[in-house]
mmCIF file of C-alpha atoms in Angstrom:
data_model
loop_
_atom_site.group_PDB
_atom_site.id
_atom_site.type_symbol
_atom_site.label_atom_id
_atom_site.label_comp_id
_atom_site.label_asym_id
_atom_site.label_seq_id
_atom_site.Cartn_x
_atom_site.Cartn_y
_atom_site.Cartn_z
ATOM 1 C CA UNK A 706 0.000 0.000 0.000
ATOM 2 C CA UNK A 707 2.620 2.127 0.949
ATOM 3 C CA UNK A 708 5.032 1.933 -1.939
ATOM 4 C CA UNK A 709 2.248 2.152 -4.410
ATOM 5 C CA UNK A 710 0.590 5.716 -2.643
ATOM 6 C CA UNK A 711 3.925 6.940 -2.784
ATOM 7 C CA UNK A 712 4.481 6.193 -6.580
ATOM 8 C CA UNK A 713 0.543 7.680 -6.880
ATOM 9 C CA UNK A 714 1.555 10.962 -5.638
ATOM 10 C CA UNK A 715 4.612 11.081 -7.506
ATOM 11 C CA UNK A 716 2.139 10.396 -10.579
ATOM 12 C CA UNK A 717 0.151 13.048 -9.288
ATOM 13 C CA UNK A 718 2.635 15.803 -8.501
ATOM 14 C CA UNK A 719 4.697 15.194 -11.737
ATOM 15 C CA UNK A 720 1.511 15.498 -14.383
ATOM 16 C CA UNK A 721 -0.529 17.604 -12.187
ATOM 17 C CA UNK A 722 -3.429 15.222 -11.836
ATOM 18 C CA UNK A 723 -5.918 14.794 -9.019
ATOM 19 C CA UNK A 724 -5.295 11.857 -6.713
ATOM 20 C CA UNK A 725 -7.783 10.573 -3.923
ATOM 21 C CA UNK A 726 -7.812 8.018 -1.177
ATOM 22 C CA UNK A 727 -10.322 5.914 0.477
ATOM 23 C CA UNK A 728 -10.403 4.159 3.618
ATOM 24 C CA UNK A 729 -13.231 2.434 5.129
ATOM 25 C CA UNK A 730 -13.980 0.513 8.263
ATOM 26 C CA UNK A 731 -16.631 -2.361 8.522
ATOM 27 C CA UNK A 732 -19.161 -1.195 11.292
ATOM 28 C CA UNK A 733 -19.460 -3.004 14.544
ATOM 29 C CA UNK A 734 -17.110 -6.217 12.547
ATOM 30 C CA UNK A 735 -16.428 -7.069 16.301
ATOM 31 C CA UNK A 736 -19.949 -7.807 17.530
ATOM 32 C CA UNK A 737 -20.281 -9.818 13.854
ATOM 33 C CA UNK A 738 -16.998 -11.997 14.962
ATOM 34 C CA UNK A 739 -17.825 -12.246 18.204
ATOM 35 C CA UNK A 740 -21.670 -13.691 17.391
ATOM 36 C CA UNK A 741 -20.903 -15.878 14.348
ATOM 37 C CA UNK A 742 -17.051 -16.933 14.780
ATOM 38 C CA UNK A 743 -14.127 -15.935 13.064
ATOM 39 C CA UNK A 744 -14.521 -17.832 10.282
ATOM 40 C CA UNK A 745 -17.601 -16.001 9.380
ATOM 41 C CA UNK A 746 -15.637 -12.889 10.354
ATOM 42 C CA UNK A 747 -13.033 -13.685 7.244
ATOM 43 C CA UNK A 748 -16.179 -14.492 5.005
ATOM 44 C CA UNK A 749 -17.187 -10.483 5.507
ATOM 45 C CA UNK A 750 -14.084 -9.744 5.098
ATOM 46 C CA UNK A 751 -13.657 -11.743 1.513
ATOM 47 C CA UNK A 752 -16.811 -10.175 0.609
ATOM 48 C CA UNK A 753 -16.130 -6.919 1.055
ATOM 49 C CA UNK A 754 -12.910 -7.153 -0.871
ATOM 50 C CA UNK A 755 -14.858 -8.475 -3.857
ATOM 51 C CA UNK A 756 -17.576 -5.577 -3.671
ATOM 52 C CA UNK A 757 -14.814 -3.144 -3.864
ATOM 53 C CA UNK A 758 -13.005 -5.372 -7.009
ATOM 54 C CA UNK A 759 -16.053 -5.019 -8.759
ATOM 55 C CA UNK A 760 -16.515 -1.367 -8.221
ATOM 56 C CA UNK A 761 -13.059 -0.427 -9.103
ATOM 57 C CA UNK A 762 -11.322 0.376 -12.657
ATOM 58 C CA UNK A 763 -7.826 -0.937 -14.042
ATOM 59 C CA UNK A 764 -6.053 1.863 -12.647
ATOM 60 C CA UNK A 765 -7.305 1.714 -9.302
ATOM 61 C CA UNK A 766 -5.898 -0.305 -6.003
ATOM 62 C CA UNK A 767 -7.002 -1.115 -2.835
ATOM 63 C CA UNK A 768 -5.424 -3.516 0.208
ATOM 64 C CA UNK A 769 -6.357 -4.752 3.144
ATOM 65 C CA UNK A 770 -5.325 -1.421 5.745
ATOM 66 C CA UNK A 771 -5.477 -3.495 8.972
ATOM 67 C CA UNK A 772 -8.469 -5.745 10.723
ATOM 68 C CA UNK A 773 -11.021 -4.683 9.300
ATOM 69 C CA UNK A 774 -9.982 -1.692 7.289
ATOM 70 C CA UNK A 775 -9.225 -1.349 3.212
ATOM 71 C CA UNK A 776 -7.775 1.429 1.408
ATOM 72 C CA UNK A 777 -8.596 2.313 -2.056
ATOM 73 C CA UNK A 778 -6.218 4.453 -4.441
ATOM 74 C CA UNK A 779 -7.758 6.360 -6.542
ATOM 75 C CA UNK A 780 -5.916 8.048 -9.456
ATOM 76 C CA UNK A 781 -6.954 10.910 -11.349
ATOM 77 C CA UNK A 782 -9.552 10.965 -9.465
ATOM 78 C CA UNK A 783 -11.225 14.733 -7.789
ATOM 79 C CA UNK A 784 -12.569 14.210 -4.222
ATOM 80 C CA UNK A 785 -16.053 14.763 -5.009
ATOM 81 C CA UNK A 786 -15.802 11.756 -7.855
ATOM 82 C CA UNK A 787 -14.202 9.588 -5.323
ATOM 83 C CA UNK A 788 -17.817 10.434 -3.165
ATOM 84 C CA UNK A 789 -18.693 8.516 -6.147
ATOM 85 C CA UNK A 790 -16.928 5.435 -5.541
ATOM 86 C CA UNK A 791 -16.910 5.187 -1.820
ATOM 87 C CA UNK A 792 -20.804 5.741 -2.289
ATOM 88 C CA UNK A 793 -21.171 2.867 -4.286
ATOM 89 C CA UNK A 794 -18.993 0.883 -2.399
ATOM 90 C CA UNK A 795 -21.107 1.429 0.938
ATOM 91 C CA UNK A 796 -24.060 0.459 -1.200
ATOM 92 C CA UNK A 797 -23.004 -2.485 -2.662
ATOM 93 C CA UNK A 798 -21.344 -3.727 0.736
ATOM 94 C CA UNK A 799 -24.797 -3.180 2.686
ATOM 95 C CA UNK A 800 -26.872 -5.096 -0.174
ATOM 96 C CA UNK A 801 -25.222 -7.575 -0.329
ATOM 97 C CA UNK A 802 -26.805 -10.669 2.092
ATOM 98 C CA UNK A 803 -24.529 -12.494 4.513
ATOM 99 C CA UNK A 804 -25.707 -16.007 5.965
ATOM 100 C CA UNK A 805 -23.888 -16.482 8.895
ATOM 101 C CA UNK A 806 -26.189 -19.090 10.119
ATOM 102 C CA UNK A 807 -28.820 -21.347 7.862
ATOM 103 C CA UNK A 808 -31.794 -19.687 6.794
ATOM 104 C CA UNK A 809 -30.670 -16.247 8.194
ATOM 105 C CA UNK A 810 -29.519 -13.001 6.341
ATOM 106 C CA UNK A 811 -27.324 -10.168 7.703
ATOM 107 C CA UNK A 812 -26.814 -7.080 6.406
ATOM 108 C CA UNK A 813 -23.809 -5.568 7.474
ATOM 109 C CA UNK A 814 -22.076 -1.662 6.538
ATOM 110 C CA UNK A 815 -19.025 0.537 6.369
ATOM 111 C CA UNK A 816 -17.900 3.891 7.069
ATOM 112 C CA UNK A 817 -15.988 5.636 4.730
ATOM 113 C CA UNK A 818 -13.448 8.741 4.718
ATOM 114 C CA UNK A 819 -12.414 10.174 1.524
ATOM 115 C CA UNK A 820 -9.675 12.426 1.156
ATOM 116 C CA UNK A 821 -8.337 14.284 -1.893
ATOM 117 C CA UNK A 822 -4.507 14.963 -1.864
ATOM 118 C CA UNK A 823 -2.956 18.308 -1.656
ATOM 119 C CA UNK A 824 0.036 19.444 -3.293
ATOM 120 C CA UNK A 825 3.210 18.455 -1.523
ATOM 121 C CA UNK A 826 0.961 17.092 1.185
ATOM 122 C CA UNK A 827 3.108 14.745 3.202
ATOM 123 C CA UNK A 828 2.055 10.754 2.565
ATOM 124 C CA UNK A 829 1.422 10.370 6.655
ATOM 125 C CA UNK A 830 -0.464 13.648 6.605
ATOM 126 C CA UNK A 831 -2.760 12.030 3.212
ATOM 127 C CA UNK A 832 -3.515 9.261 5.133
ATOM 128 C CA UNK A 833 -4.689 10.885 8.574
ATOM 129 C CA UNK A 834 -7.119 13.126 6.656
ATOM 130 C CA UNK A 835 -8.447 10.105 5.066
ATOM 131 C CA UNK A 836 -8.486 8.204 8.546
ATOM 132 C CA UNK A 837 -9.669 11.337 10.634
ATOM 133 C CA UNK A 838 -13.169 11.317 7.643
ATOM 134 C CA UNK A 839 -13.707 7.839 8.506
ATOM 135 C CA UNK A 840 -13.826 8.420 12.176
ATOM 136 C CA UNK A 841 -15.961 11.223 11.559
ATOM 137 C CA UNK A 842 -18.185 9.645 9.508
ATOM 138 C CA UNK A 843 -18.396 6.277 12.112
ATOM 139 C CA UNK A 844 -18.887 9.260 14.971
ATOM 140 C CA UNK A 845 -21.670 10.624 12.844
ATOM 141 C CA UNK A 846 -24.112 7.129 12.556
ATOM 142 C CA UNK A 847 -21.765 4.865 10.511
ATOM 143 C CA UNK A 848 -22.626 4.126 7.553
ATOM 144 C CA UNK A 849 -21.911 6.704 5.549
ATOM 145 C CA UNK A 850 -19.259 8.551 3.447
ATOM 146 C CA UNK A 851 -17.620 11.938 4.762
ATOM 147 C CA UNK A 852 -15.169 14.091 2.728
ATOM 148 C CA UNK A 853 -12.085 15.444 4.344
ATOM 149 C CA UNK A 854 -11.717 19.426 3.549
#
């Protein structure tokens, strides 16, 4: 993740293109793992990763940030078109139906921070706005997208 966000900003500082990042969170993943097992924990997990495959393009990355957190790289991308992405990401992740246990369905969600990068922003500092919209968009009902000015 970290070698290919630094090679993204270079991208974006040397042709002057827009470069955003997303990082999301799976909402209350703890209370999931600690009702249906961990096994069932790594099933969310594998779904969510495919929900954001299928809702990314070529140039686009994403990896697994940490437990239960992803990061998605978005180049040449404006802030307010990676709203976009994130949006349908926290759609797609919330329609689609679990089945932890036979004959039930669980829907589970994400909250997701967006952040567009600033010119000769430091990486650390990229990341933390990114980070600091997730939290504020978990602090603010999860489920939902927020935009770091």
């Amino acid at each position: 993740f970290f070698r290919q966000l630094r090679q993204e900003i270079e991208r974006a500082k040397r042709y002057d293109e827009p470069l955003s990042l997303i990082l999301l969170d799976i909402d209350n993943f703890k209370g999931y793992n600690d009702s249906y097992g961990h096994l069932e924990g790594d099933r969310v997990l594998a779904v969510l990763a495919e929900v954001i495959r299928l809702n990314l393009r070529i140039a686009d990355t994403a990896f697994r940030y940490g437990g239960e957190e992803f990061t998605v790289i978005l180049p040449e991308t404006e802030g307010e078109n990676a709203i976009l992405v994130a949006e349908r990401l926290r759609k797609g992740f919330e329609e689609t139906a679990l089945s932890p246990l036979p004959r039930s369905e669980v829907h589970m969600t994400i909250s997701v921070g967006v952040a567009q990068y600033v010119a000769d922003e430091q990486e650390t500092v990229f990341i933390k706005r990114a980070d600091s919209a997730m939290y504020t968009a978990k602090t603010s009902g999860k489920n939902r997208v927020f935009l770091a000015r």
